[in-house]
XYZ file of N, CA, C and O in Angstrom:
292
model
N 4.531 10.014 2.544
C 5.494 9.008 2.934
C 4.804 8.034 3.895
O 4.053 8.446 4.780
N 5.056 6.763 3.698
C 4.440 5.752 4.564
C 5.268 5.588 5.837
O 6.430 5.991 5.907
N 4.660 4.967 6.850
C 5.389 4.697 8.086
C 6.547 3.737 7.837
O 7.606 3.861 8.457
N 6.371 2.787 6.918
C 7.458 1.861 6.586
C 8.641 2.617 5.977
O 9.797 2.338 6.288
N 8.352 3.588 5.098
C 9.421 4.398 4.505
C 10.112 5.243 5.571
O 11.333 5.407 5.542
N 9.337 5.764 6.511
C 9.894 6.553 7.599
C 10.845 5.703 8.440
O 11.969 6.120 8.744
N 10.419 4.493 8.798
C 11.252 3.586 9.595
C 12.509 3.189 8.829
O 13.600 3.137 9.402
N 12.382 2.919 7.535
C 13.546 2.541 6.724
C 14.549 3.693 6.640
O 15.762 3.480 6.749
N 14.056 4.914 6.468
C 14.948 6.078 6.419
C 15.661 6.261 7.754
O 16.846 6.595 7.802
N 14.962 6.015 8.858
C 15.574 6.119 10.182
C 16.670 5.072 10.353
O 17.777 5.388 10.791
N 16.380 3.829 9.972
C 17.375 2.754 10.092
C 18.606 3.040 9.240
O 19.728 2.722 9.625
N 18.411 3.663 8.085
C 19.526 3.965 7.179
C 20.278 5.239 7.580
O 21.264 5.599 6.948
N 19.780 5.926 8.621
C 20.412 7.168 9.044
C 20.125 8.329 8.107
O 20.849 9.325 8.100
N 19.071 8.210 7.312
C 18.730 9.237 6.321
C 17.599 10.153 6.759
O 17.285 11.118 6.069
N 16.982 9.873 7.911
C 15.865 10.682 8.392
C 16.422 11.961 9.007
O 17.145 11.926 9.988
N 16.097 13.091 8.394
C 16.672 14.367 8.816
C 15.780 15.145 9.765
O 16.131 16.227 10.202
N 14.630 14.615 10.097
C 13.740 15.273 11.039
C 12.295 15.048 10.662
O 11.975 14.742 9.520
N 11.427 15.195 11.650
C 9.994 15.078 11.456
C 9.363 16.233 12.222
O 9.754 16.514 13.350
N 8.405 16.904 11.594
C 7.753 18.010 12.282
C 6.302 18.108 11.859
O 5.892 17.572 10.846
N 5.542 18.799 12.687
C 4.154 19.100 12.376
C 4.002 20.603 12.290
O 4.830 21.352 12.808
N 2.968 21.042 11.624
C 2.743 22.487 11.532
C 1.265 22.777 11.706
O 0.414 21.930 11.478
N 0.997 23.985 12.122
C -0.377 24.411 12.317
C -0.416 25.897 12.577
O 0.623 26.552 12.645
N -1.581 26.430 12.750
C -1.700 27.875 12.927
C -1.205 28.324 14.293
O -0.672 29.422 14.424
N -1.363 27.527 15.319
C -0.936 27.931 16.659
C 0.503 27.513 16.950
O 1.272 28.264 17.528
N 0.879 26.329 16.536
C 2.195 25.798 16.880
C 3.281 26.247 15.914
O 4.456 26.113 16.221
N 2.936 26.782 14.777
C 3.855 27.150 13.698
C 4.558 25.896 13.211
O 4.081 25.245 12.313
N 5.684 25.539 13.796
C 6.420 24.320 13.447
C 6.843 23.659 14.760
O 7.462 24.298 15.597
N 6.518 22.395 14.943
C 6.886 21.674 16.162
C 7.591 20.377 15.781
O 7.052 19.571 15.020
N 8.810 20.203 16.299
C 9.554 18.970 16.069
C 8.860 17.789 16.728
O 8.259 17.923 17.792
N 8.946 16.634 16.092
C 8.441 15.388 16.657
C 9.629 14.685 17.299
O 10.639 14.436 16.642
N 9.512 14.386 18.584
C 10.601 13.733 19.300
C 10.591 12.228 19.158
O 11.642 11.590 19.196
N 9.394 11.638 18.983
C 9.298 10.184 18.905
C 7.981 9.795 18.259
O 6.952 10.419 18.505
N 8.033 8.771 17.416
C 6.838 8.168 16.819
C 6.872 6.676 17.139
O 7.900 6.029 16.939
N 5.765 6.139 17.617
C 5.687 4.711 17.904
C 4.407 4.155 17.298
O 3.335 4.743 17.469
N 4.537 3.054 16.579
C 3.380 2.370 15.999
C 3.741 0.908 15.795
O 4.872 0.577 15.465
N 2.806 0.040 16.059
C 2.941 -1.409 15.840
C 4.306 -1.950 16.251
O 4.937 -2.717 15.518
N 4.792 -1.550 17.413
C 6.057 -2.061 17.923
C 7.300 -1.396 17.359
O 8.410 -1.770 17.702
N 7.144 -0.432 16.480
C 8.276 0.285 15.893
C 8.334 1.679 16.508
O 7.319 2.350 16.621
N 9.541 2.092 16.915
C 9.737 3.437 17.446
C 10.813 4.138 16.640
O 11.862 3.571 16.359
N 10.528 5.358 16.257
C 11.470 6.194 15.511
C 11.703 7.449 16.346
O 10.759 8.077 16.813
N 12.970 7.789 16.560
C 13.341 9.017 17.263
C 14.157 9.873 16.303
O 15.370 9.699 16.191
N 13.502 10.775 15.593
C 14.200 11.589 14.589
C 15.333 12.399 15.203
O 15.219 12.923 16.304
N 16.416 12.474 14.476
C 17.567 13.282 14.876
C 17.613 14.506 13.982
O 17.068 14.515 12.891
N 18.286 15.504 14.421
C 18.439 16.683 13.573
C 17.327 17.669 13.787
O 17.057 18.065 14.906
N 16.676 18.044 12.730
C 15.612 19.024 12.808
C 16.015 20.371 12.244
O 15.372 21.380 12.500
N 17.113 20.388 11.465
C 17.596 21.653 10.905
C 16.571 22.284 9.962
O 16.389 23.499 9.946
N 15.888 21.469 9.188
C 14.895 21.988 8.240
C 13.743 22.622 9.010
O 13.312 23.734 8.700
N 13.259 21.935 10.036
C 12.167 22.480 10.846
C 12.593 23.784 11.507
O 11.815 24.737 11.571
N 13.826 23.841 11.993
C 14.314 25.059 12.646
C 14.349 26.231 11.669
O 13.953 27.354 12.014
N 14.799 25.985 10.440
C 14.838 27.059 9.435
C 13.435 27.529 9.068
O 13.179 28.729 8.929
N 12.508 26.587 8.906
C 11.122 26.951 8.600
C 10.490 27.737 9.751
O 9.811 28.745 9.546
N 10.719 27.262 10.990
C 10.172 27.938 12.169
C 10.688 29.376 12.259
O 9.928 30.313 12.506
N 11.978 29.560 12.024
C 12.582 30.894 12.069
C 11.990 31.800 10.989
O 11.665 32.958 11.253
N 11.829 31.276 9.782
C 11.294 32.079 8.682
C 9.850 32.501 8.949
O 9.496 33.677 8.781
N 9.020 31.570 9.373
C 7.614 31.887 9.622
C 7.467 32.826 10.819
O 6.705 33.791 10.778
N 8.220 32.567 11.886
C 8.149 33.437 13.062
C 8.613 34.846 12.728
O 8.043 35.825 13.224
N 9.641 34.956 11.885
C 10.119 36.270 11.472
C 9.038 37.061 10.745
O 8.861 38.258 10.988
N 8.302 36.398 9.876
C 7.194 37.063 9.169
C 6.122 37.474 10.171
O 5.642 38.609 10.148
N 5.775 36.586 11.086
C 4.729 36.879 12.067
C 5.091 38.071 12.948
O 4.234 38.871 13.304
N 6.363 38.173 13.323
C 6.795 39.216 14.259
C 7.284 40.481 13.551
O 7.685 41.437 14.205
N 7.274 40.458 12.220
C 7.654 41.648 11.465
C 9.146 41.866 11.301
O 9.577 42.906 10.810
N 9.957 40.881 11.689
C 11.407 41.017 11.539
C 11.902 40.464 10.206
O 13.089 40.540 9.902
N 10.999 39.889 9.412
C 11.330 39.378 8.082
C 10.251 39.855 7.108
O 9.100 40.091 7.504
N 10.640 40.003 5.870
C 9.680 40.419 4.844
C 8.609 39.358 4.648
O 8.849 38.168 4.826
N 7.425 39.790 4.249
C 6.295 38.916 3.974
C 6.108 38.851 2.455
O 5.295 39.576 1.895
N 6.860 37.994 1.745
C 6.813 37.987 0.287
C 5.488 37.502 -0.305
O 5.223 37.697 -1.479
N 4.651 36.891 0.521
C 3.398 36.325 0.014
C 2.160 37.118 0.423
O 1.045 36.735 0.083
N 2.338 38.193 1.164
C 1.195 38.990 1.595
C 0.308 38.290 2.608
O -0.902 38.489 2.628
N 0.907 37.436 3.458
C 0.146 36.682 4.439
C -0.362 37.542 5.595
O -1.425 37.290 6.150
N 0.415 38.552 5.982
C 0.075 39.345 7.160
C -0.950 40.419 6.794
O -0.826 41.101 5.783
N -1.959 40.538 7.650
C -3.010 41.536 7.456
C -3.132 42.326 8.760
O -3.374 41.734 9.817
N -2.930 43.642 8.703
C -3.070 44.435 9.940
C -4.499 44.346 10.466
O -5.461 44.383 9.691
N -4.627 44.225 11.782
C -5.954 44.215 12.422
C -6.017 45.291 13.479
O -5.053 45.722 14.011
């Protein structure tokens, strides 16, 4: 998705959240994006919250690991 599409979705009230992911942060919501004089402040974040809960559950052993990601060390 381009930054222009992101800004247009925000203006239309269709932006449901923005997040980043990585090995240490798992899922982190983005509170604000600013570029070339445009600022977007995503609202919501329900999708990121569901993903964060699912991945954290697998990591902590409270949810099944359907993909075999966890390896005992």
